[in-house]
Coordinates of C-alpha atoms in Angstrom, one line a residue:
M173 CA -8.4 13.2 2.6
N174 CA -7.9 13.5 -1.2
D175 CA -8.8 16.5 -3.4
Y176 CA -10.1 14.9 -6.5
K177 CA -11.8 18.1 -7.8
F178 CA -8.4 19.8 -7.9
G179 CA -6.9 16.8 -9.5
E180 CA -9.4 16.9 -12.3
Y181 CA -8.7 20.7 -12.7
I182 CA -5.0 20.0 -13.2
Y183 CA -5.7 17.2 -15.6
K184 CA -8.0 19.5 -17.7
L185 CA -5.4 22.3 -17.9
R186 CA -2.6 19.8 -18.8
T187 CA -4.6 18.1 -21.6
E188 CA -5.8 21.4 -22.9
A189 CA -2.1 22.5 -23.1
D190 CA -1.4 19.3 -25.0
L191 CA 1.2 18.2 -22.5
S192 CA 1.9 14.7 -21.3
Q193 CA 2.5 14.1 -17.6
A194 CA 6.2 13.5 -18.4
Q195 CA 6.4 16.8 -20.3
L196 CA 4.8 18.8 -17.5
A197 CA 6.9 17.1 -14.9
E198 CA 10.1 18.1 -16.9
K199 CA 9.0 21.7 -17.0
L200 CA 8.4 21.7 -13.2
G201 CA 11.5 19.7 -12.3
V202 CA 9.5 16.9 -10.6
S203 CA 8.7 13.3 -11.5
D204 CA 5.8 12.4 -13.8
K205 CA 4.5 10.2 -10.9
A206 CA 4.2 13.4 -8.8
V207 CA 2.0 14.9 -11.5
S208 CA 0.0 11.7 -11.5
K209 CA -0.5 11.9 -7.8
W210 CA -1.8 15.5 -8.1
E211 CA -4.2 14.4 -10.9
N212 CA -5.6 11.4 -9.1
G213 CA -6.2 13.3 -5.9
K214 CA -3.5 11.6 -3.7
A215 CA -1.4 14.7 -3.3
K216 CA -1.5 18.5 -3.9
P217 CA 1.2 20.8 -5.1
Q218 CA 2.5 23.4 -2.7
I219 CA 2.1 27.2 -3.3
D220 CA 5.5 27.7 -5.1
M221 CA 4.6 24.9 -7.5
L222 CA 1.2 26.4 -8.1
K223 CA 2.8 29.6 -9.2
K224 CA 4.9 27.6 -11.8
L225 CA 1.8 25.7 -12.9
A226 CA -0.1 29.0 -13.4
I227 CA 2.7 30.3 -15.6
I228 CA 2.8 27.1 -17.7
F229 CA -1.0 27.0 -18.2
G230 CA -1.4 30.7 -18.7
V231 CA -3.9 31.3 -15.9
Q232 CA -3.9 33.6 -13.0
V233 CA -2.4 32.1 -9.8
E234 CA -5.5 33.5 -8.0
E235 CA -7.6 31.2 -10.1
M236 CA -5.6 28.2 -8.9
L237 CA -5.7 29.4 -5.4
D238 CA -9.5 29.6 -5.6
M239 CA -9.5 25.9 -6.0
P240 CA -10.0 24.1 -2.7
I241 CA -6.4 23.4 -1.7
E242 CA -5.6 24.8 1.7
T243 CA -9.2 24.7 2.9
T244 CA -9.8 21.0 2.1
E245 CA -8.5 18.1 4.0
K246 CA -4.7 17.6 3.9
Q247 CA -2.8 14.8 2.2
I248 CA -2.4 12.5 5.2
T249 CA -0.6 9.2 4.6
K250 CA -0.3 6.6 7.4
I251 CA 2.3 3.9 6.9
V252 CA 3.8 1.2 9.1
I253 CA 7.5 0.4 9.5
T254 CA 7.7 -3.0 11.1
G255 CA 10.2 -5.9 11.2
G256 CA 11.8 -8.6 13.2
P257 CA 13.9 -7.9 16.3
C258 CA 17.0 -5.9 15.6
A259 CA 16.0 -5.0 12.1
G260 CA 17.1 -1.4 12.1
K261 CA 13.7 0.3 12.7
T262 CA 15.1 3.0 15.0
T263 CA 17.8 4.0 12.5
G264 CA 15.2 3.7 9.7
M265 CA 13.0 6.2 11.5
S266 CA 15.9 8.7 11.5
W267 CA 16.5 8.2 7.8
V268 CA 12.7 8.7 7.0
Q269 CA 12.6 11.8 9.2
N270 CA 15.5 13.4 7.3
A271 CA 14.5 12.3 3.8
F272 CA 10.9 13.3 3.9
T273 CA 11.3 16.5 5.8
E274 CA 13.6 17.6 3.0
M275 CA 10.8 16.7 0.5
G276 CA 8.4 19.1 2.3
Y277 CA 6.5 16.6 4.5
V278 CA 5.7 17.0 8.2
V279 CA 6.7 13.6 9.6
L280 CA 4.9 12.4 12.7
F281 CA 6.0 9.2 14.5
V282 CA 3.8 6.9 16.5
P283 CA 6.2 5.3 19.0
E284 CA 6.4 1.5 19.4
T285 CA 3.7 0.7 21.9
A286 CA 5.2 -2.6 23.2
T287 CA 8.4 -0.8 24.2
E288 CA 6.5 1.9 26.0
L289 CA 4.4 -0.7 28.0
I290 CA 7.2 -3.1 28.8
S291 CA 9.6 -0.3 29.8
G292 CA 6.8 0.9 32.1
G293 CA 6.3 -2.5 33.8
V294 CA 3.3 -3.7 31.7
A295 CA 4.4 -6.9 30.0
P296 CA 3.0 -10.4 29.1
W297 CA 4.9 -11.8 32.1
T298 CA 3.5 -9.2 34.6
L299 CA -0.2 -9.6 33.6
S300 CA -2.4 -12.6 34.2
S301 CA -2.3 -13.7 30.6
N302 CA -0.8 -12.9 27.2
L303 CA -4.2 -12.0 25.9
D304 CA -4.7 -9.4 28.7
Y305 CA -1.4 -7.8 27.7
Q306 CA -2.1 -7.8 24.0
L307 CA -5.5 -6.2 24.6
C308 CA -3.8 -3.4 26.6
Q309 CA -1.3 -2.9 23.8
M310 CA -3.9 -2.9 21.0
K311 CA -6.2 -0.4 22.9
L312 CA -3.3 1.9 23.5
Q313 CA -2.1 1.6 19.9
L314 CA -5.6 2.4 18.6
H315 CA -5.8 5.5 20.9
K316 CA -2.4 6.8 19.9
E317 CA -3.1 6.5 16.2
T318 CA -6.4 8.3 16.6
V319 CA -4.7 11.1 18.4
F320 CA -1.9 11.4 15.8
E321 CA -4.5 11.4 12.9
E322 CA -6.5 14.2 14.6
A323 CA -3.3 16.2 15.3
A324 CA -2.3 15.8 11.6
K325 CA -5.5 17.4 10.4
K326 CA -4.7 20.5 12.5
I327 CA -1.1 21.1 11.3
Y328 CA -1.1 24.5 9.6
N329 CA 2.3 24.8 7.9
S330 CA 2.2 21.9 5.5
D331 CA -0.4 20.1 3.4
K332 CA 1.7 16.9 3.2
I333 CA 1.7 14.9 6.4
L334 CA 3.3 11.5 6.8
I335 CA 2.3 9.5 9.9
V336 CA 4.9 6.7 10.5
C337 CA 3.8 4.0 12.9
D338 CA 6.6 2.1 14.6
R339 CA 4.7 -1.2 14.2
G340 CA 1.0 -1.4 13.6
M341 CA -2.0 -3.2 15.0
I342 CA -1.5 -6.4 13.0
D343 CA 2.0 -6.9 14.6
N344 CA 0.1 -8.1 17.6
K345 CA -1.1 -11.1 15.6
A346 CA 2.5 -12.5 15.5
Y347 CA 2.6 -12.6 19.3
M348 CA -0.7 -14.4 19.8
S349 CA -2.2 -17.7 19.0
D350 CA -5.0 -17.7 16.4
G351 CA -7.6 -18.1 19.2
E352 CA -6.2 -15.2 21.2
F353 CA -6.1 -13.0 18.1
K354 CA -9.8 -13.8 17.3
S355 CA -10.7 -13.2 20.9
A356 CA -9.0 -9.8 20.9
L357 CA -10.7 -8.7 17.7
S358 CA -14.0 -9.8 19.1
K359 CA -13.5 -7.9 22.4
L360 CA -12.4 -4.8 20.5
Q361 CA -15.2 -5.1 17.9
L362 CA -12.7 -5.1 15.1
N363 CA -12.2 -7.2 12.0
E364 CA -8.8 -8.1 10.6
T365 CA -9.3 -6.8 7.0
E366 CA -10.3 -3.3 8.0
L367 CA -7.6 -3.3 10.7
R368 CA -4.8 -4.4 8.3
D369 CA -5.9 -2.2 5.4
S370 CA -6.4 0.9 7.5
Y371 CA -2.7 1.7 6.8
D372 CA -1.8 3.0 3.4
A373 CA 1.4 1.0 3.1
V374 CA 3.5 -1.4 5.2
F375 CA 7.3 -1.7 5.0
H376 CA 8.9 -4.7 6.8
L377 CA 12.6 -4.6 7.7
V378 CA 14.0 -8.2 8.0
T379 CA 15.8 -9.0 11.3
A380 CA 19.5 -9.0 11.4
A381 CA 19.1 -12.6 12.6
K382 CA 18.5 -13.5 8.9
G383 CA 21.5 -12.7 6.8
A384 CA 23.3 -10.3 9.1
E385 CA 23.7 -12.5 12.2
E386 CA 27.0 -10.8 13.3
F387 CA 25.1 -7.6 13.9
Y388 CA 22.3 -9.1 16.0
T389 CA 22.2 -7.7 19.5
L390 CA 19.9 -7.2 22.5
S391 CA 21.8 -4.2 23.9
N392 CA 20.0 -1.5 22.1
N393 CA 16.5 -2.3 23.2
K394 CA 15.5 -3.2 26.8
A395 CA 12.3 -4.8 25.7
R396 CA 14.1 -7.2 23.4
T397 CA 14.7 -10.7 24.7
E398 CA 14.7 -13.0 21.7
T399 CA 17.6 -15.2 20.7
I400 CA 18.8 -15.3 17.1
E401 CA 16.6 -18.4 16.4
E402 CA 13.6 -16.8 18.1
A403 CA 14.1 -13.5 16.2
S404 CA 14.2 -15.4 12.9
I405 CA 10.9 -17.2 13.7
M406 CA 9.3 -14.0 14.8
D407 CA 10.3 -12.2 11.6
D408 CA 8.5 -14.9 9.6
K409 CA 5.4 -14.6 11.8
L410 CA 5.3 -10.8 11.2
I411 CA 5.7 -11.2 7.5
S412 CA 2.9 -13.8 7.5
A413 CA 0.6 -11.5 9.6
W414 CA 0.9 -8.6 7.2
T415 CA 0.7 -10.7 4.0
G416 CA -2.5 -9.7 2.2
H417 CA -2.1 -6.0 2.6
P418 CA -2.5 -4.2 -0.8
H419 CA 0.9 -2.5 -0.5
F420 CA 3.4 -4.6 1.5
R421 CA 7.1 -4.5 1.0
V422 CA 9.8 -6.7 2.5
I423 CA 13.4 -5.2 2.7
D424 CA 16.1 -7.8 3.5
N425 CA 19.8 -7.7 4.4
S426 CA 21.2 -8.7 1.1
K427 CA 23.0 -5.4 0.3
G428 CA 24.3 -4.2 3.7
F429 CA 22.8 -1.9 6.3
E430 CA 23.2 1.5 4.6
D431 CA 21.7 0.2 1.4
K432 CA 18.9 -1.3 3.4
M433 CA 18.1 2.2 4.8
K434 CA 18.3 3.7 1.3
Q435 CA 15.9 1.0 0.0
L436 CA 13.5 1.8 2.7
V437 CA 13.5 5.5 1.8
A438 CA 13.2 4.7 -1.9
E439 CA 10.3 2.3 -1.4
I440 CA 8.4 4.9 0.7
S441 CA 9.2 7.6 -1.9
S442 CA 8.0 5.4 -4.7
F443 CA 4.7 4.8 -2.9
L444 CA 4.2 8.5 -2.2
G445 CA 5.0 9.4 -5.8
E446 CA 8.0 11.6 -5.0
P447 CA 10.9 11.9 -7.4
E448 CA 12.6 8.6 -6.5
P449 CA 12.6 5.2 -8.2
F450 CA 9.3 4.5 -10.1
E451 CA 7.1 1.6 -9.3
I452 CA 7.1 -1.0 -12.1
E453 CA 4.4 -3.7 -12.3
R454 CA 5.1 -6.8 -14.3
K455 CA 2.5 -9.4 -15.1
F456 CA 3.0 -13.1 -16.0
L457 CA 0.7 -15.9 -17.3
I458 CA 1.4 -19.0 -15.2
E459 CA 0.2 -22.5 -15.1
Y460 CA -2.7 -23.1 -12.7
P461 CA -1.2 -23.4 -9.3
D462 CA -1.9 -26.0 -6.6
I463 CA -4.4 -24.1 -4.5
K464 CA -4.3 -26.5 -1.6
E465 CA -0.6 -26.1 -1.3
L466 CA -0.8 -22.3 -1.6
E467 CA -3.4 -22.1 1.2
K468 CA -1.1 -24.2 3.5
K469 CA 1.7 -21.7 3.3
P470 CA 1.9 -19.3 6.2
N471 CA 3.2 -16.5 4.0
C472 CA 0.3 -16.7 1.6
K473 CA -3.1 -15.1 2.2
K474 CA -6.3 -15.3 0.1
V475 CA -8.3 -12.2 -0.7
E476 CA -11.7 -12.2 -2.5
I477 CA -12.1 -9.6 -5.2
I478 CA -15.2 -8.6 -7.1
Q479 CA -14.7 -6.0 -9.8
T480 CA -17.5 -4.3 -11.7
Y481 CA -17.2 -2.0 -14.7
L482 CA -19.5 1.0 -14.9
N483 CA -21.0 2.9 -17.8
A484 CA -18.5 5.6 -18.9
D485 CA -18.1 8.3 -21.6
N486 CA -15.2 9.8 -23.5
G487 CA -13.2 6.5 -23.5
D488 CA -12.8 6.6 -19.7
E489 CA -12.7 3.3 -17.8
I490 CA -14.6 3.3 -14.5
R491 CA -14.8 0.4 -12.1
V492 CA -15.7 -0.4 -8.5
R493 CA -14.0 -3.1 -6.5
Q494 CA -14.9 -5.1 -3.4
R495 CA -11.8 -6.5 -1.6
G496 CA -11.6 -8.6 1.5
K497 CA -12.5 -12.0 3.0
D498 CA -15.1 -13.8 5.1
G499 CA -17.7 -11.1 4.8
N500 CA -15.3 -8.3 5.8
Y501 CA -14.7 -6.0 2.8
I502 CA -13.4 -2.6 1.8
Y503 CA -14.5 -0.8 -1.4
F504 CA -12.9 1.3 -4.0
K505 CA -13.9 3.3 -7.2
T506 CA -11.2 3.7 -9.9
I507 CA -11.4 6.0 -12.9
K508 CA -8.9 5.6 -15.7
K509 CA -8.7 8.6 -18.1
K510 CA -7.0 7.9 -21.4
V511 CA -4.2 10.4 -22.2
D512 CA -2.7 8.7 -25.2
N513 CA -2.3 5.1 -26.6
I514 CA -0.1 4.1 -23.7
K515 CA -0.7 6.3 -20.7
R516 CA -3.8 6.8 -18.5
V517 CA -4.5 8.9 -15.5
E518 CA -5.8 6.7 -12.6
I519 CA -8.0 8.2 -9.9
E520 CA -8.9 5.9 -7.0
T521 CA -11.4 6.7 -4.2
R522 CA -12.3 4.7 -1.1
L523 CA -16.1 4.1 -0.9
T524 CA -18.5 3.2 1.8
K525 CA -20.5 0.1 1.4
D526 CA -23.7 2.1 0.6
E527 CA -21.8 4.1 -2.0
Y528 CA -20.5 0.9 -3.6
L529 CA -23.9 -0.6 -3.8
T530 CA -25.3 2.6 -5.4
H531 CA -22.6 2.5 -8.1
L532 CA -23.5 -1.1 -8.9
M533 CA -26.8 0.2 -10.3
D534 CA -24.7 1.8 -13.1
A535 CA -22.9 -1.4 -14.1
D536 CA -21.9 -1.8 -17.7
T537 CA -24.0 -4.8 -18.8
A538 CA -21.8 -5.3 -21.9
K539 CA -19.0 -6.4 -19.6
R540 CA -19.1 -9.3 -17.1
Q541 CA -18.3 -8.8 -13.5
I542 CA -14.8 -10.0 -12.7
R543 CA -14.7 -12.3 -9.7
K544 CA -11.3 -13.7 -8.6
N545 CA -9.4 -15.0 -5.7
R546 CA -6.1 -13.2 -5.1
Y547 CA -3.4 -15.1 -3.3
C548 CA -0.9 -12.6 -1.8
L549 CA 2.4 -14.4 -1.4
T550 CA 5.7 -13.3 0.2
Y551 CA 8.7 -15.2 -1.1
D552 CA 12.4 -14.4 -1.0
S553 CA 11.6 -10.8 0.2
Q554 CA 9.3 -10.3 -2.8
Y555 CA 5.5 -9.7 -2.8
F556 CA 3.5 -11.6 -5.4
E557 CA -0.2 -11.4 -6.3
I558 CA -1.7 -14.5 -7.9
D559 CA -5.1 -14.0 -9.5
I560 CA -7.3 -17.1 -9.9
Y561 CA -10.2 -16.6 -12.3
P562 CA -13.3 -18.9 -12.2
F563 CA -13.4 -19.2 -16.1
W564 CA -9.8 -20.6 -16.2
N565 CA -8.8 -24.0 -14.9
D566 CA -5.4 -24.3 -16.6
K567 CA -3.8 -20.9 -16.1
A568 CA -3.7 -17.8 -13.8
I569 CA -2.1 -14.4 -13.6
L570 CA 0.9 -13.5 -11.4
E571 CA 1.8 -9.8 -10.8
I572 CA 4.7 -8.2 -8.9
E573 CA 5.3 -4.5 -8.3
L574 CA 9.0 -3.4 -8.4
S575 CA 10.7 -0.1 -7.5
D576 CA 13.5 -0.8 -10.0
E577 CA 12.8 -1.9 -13.5
K578 CA 16.2 -3.7 -13.6
A579 CA 15.4 -5.7 -10.5
D580 CA 15.6 -9.5 -10.9
V581 CA 12.4 -11.5 -10.0
S582 CA 13.0 -14.6 -8.1
F583 CA 10.0 -16.8 -8.8
P584 CA 9.0 -19.5 -6.3
D585 CA 9.9 -23.0 -7.6
F586 CA 6.3 -24.1 -7.4
I587 CA 5.2 -21.4 -9.9
K588 CA 5.5 -22.4 -13.6
I589 CA 5.8 -19.3 -15.9
I590 CA 4.1 -19.6 -19.3
K591 CA 5.1 -16.1 -20.6
E592 CA 5.3 -12.5 -19.6
V593 CA 2.1 -10.6 -20.5
T594 CA 2.9 -7.1 -19.0
D595 CA 2.2 -5.4 -22.3
D596 CA -0.4 -7.8 -23.6
D597 CA -3.9 -6.1 -23.5
N598 CA -5.6 -9.5 -23.8
Y599 CA -4.7 -10.3 -20.2
K600 CA -5.9 -7.0 -18.7
N601 CA -9.0 -7.2 -16.5
A602 CA -10.9 -4.8 -18.8
S603 CA -10.3 -7.3 -21.7
L604 CA -11.2 -10.3 -19.6
A605 CA -14.5 -8.6 -18.7
N606 CA -15.7 -8.5 -22.3
I607 CA -18.4 -11.0 -22.9

């Protein structure tokens, strides 16, 4: 899916030209995050941009075209737009279509499966049990997503494809008991971690029943039956179901509907690395939290992480990471290339389990393996990650990713902040791994 070879080629040309990402971006009229996406293999420039790059770097455009761009797999990103009843998903889809088509994406929409089934006469109240209905819905959802992914690979007129799912597989969890969901996963031979994290990002629109009650209605969706109270409860269940995903955003009703739509587009743009608001990550040292209380919260999910640093040359930082829970894991390799004293290029690759195990044979024995429990917490429409390290019993690290550096952070009252450590190298994982 990602062309890392081409990304390394762009990185080599840029550094040889003694240009920072920001300087190159300014010459091209794009964001430095777009340049970062090219270099880390998560996106590729289109032909007109290649011509500009060739001029800047003093190479023949044919040389750049010889790189495997059009002949390799496309940049296909699959996201979920979810939310409580009457949250604005239908309008949001229209905004996404318009905004990202203008940015050069082909936007494909996977329609909401529940609406299709219920409108066609297949509903929880027409089948023998809720589990039977949910199995039908999950099977159809899986099939539809597979078809859309296969179709995306064959689109010829764009190398940037955005697949937008109107709800994803994990939405079903909110409409089932824990026992029903486990049974469904077993019958479909799926596990929750892989199912949830198969999407690149998830964006939750909060129901109008929470903060915009005067706009809540049943009239614009025949499949909707919830009262305001039921809609609010369902919204909470959906947020809880998706909590734990590596990139989950909650968009509330605090600024009016149009601003809500603008924020949706901005959050997706930021994730894709397009010239919209940049993602800002802030890190805080906190007092050791009450783990038992965290684990009781429905909007908090534990994720087990093992991070191993590998031998590297030229000042690069290479690590592999195992992420998941209860024996179900996904694996990543991350390379950080130093550009200057502040900036680094980050290249992240998804690994198979066998690839991950092979990389472990090249572990840097001068650094300890980082093992931590990460508690993903949604609170006040914000998404926090709390890292608990086994070598600390009095403190922990809290992180939050923002799309606006001026955004206020509303900390949960049960979290006690010691100090902000965003720019303190002592609290980076690479430093904590030093023996």
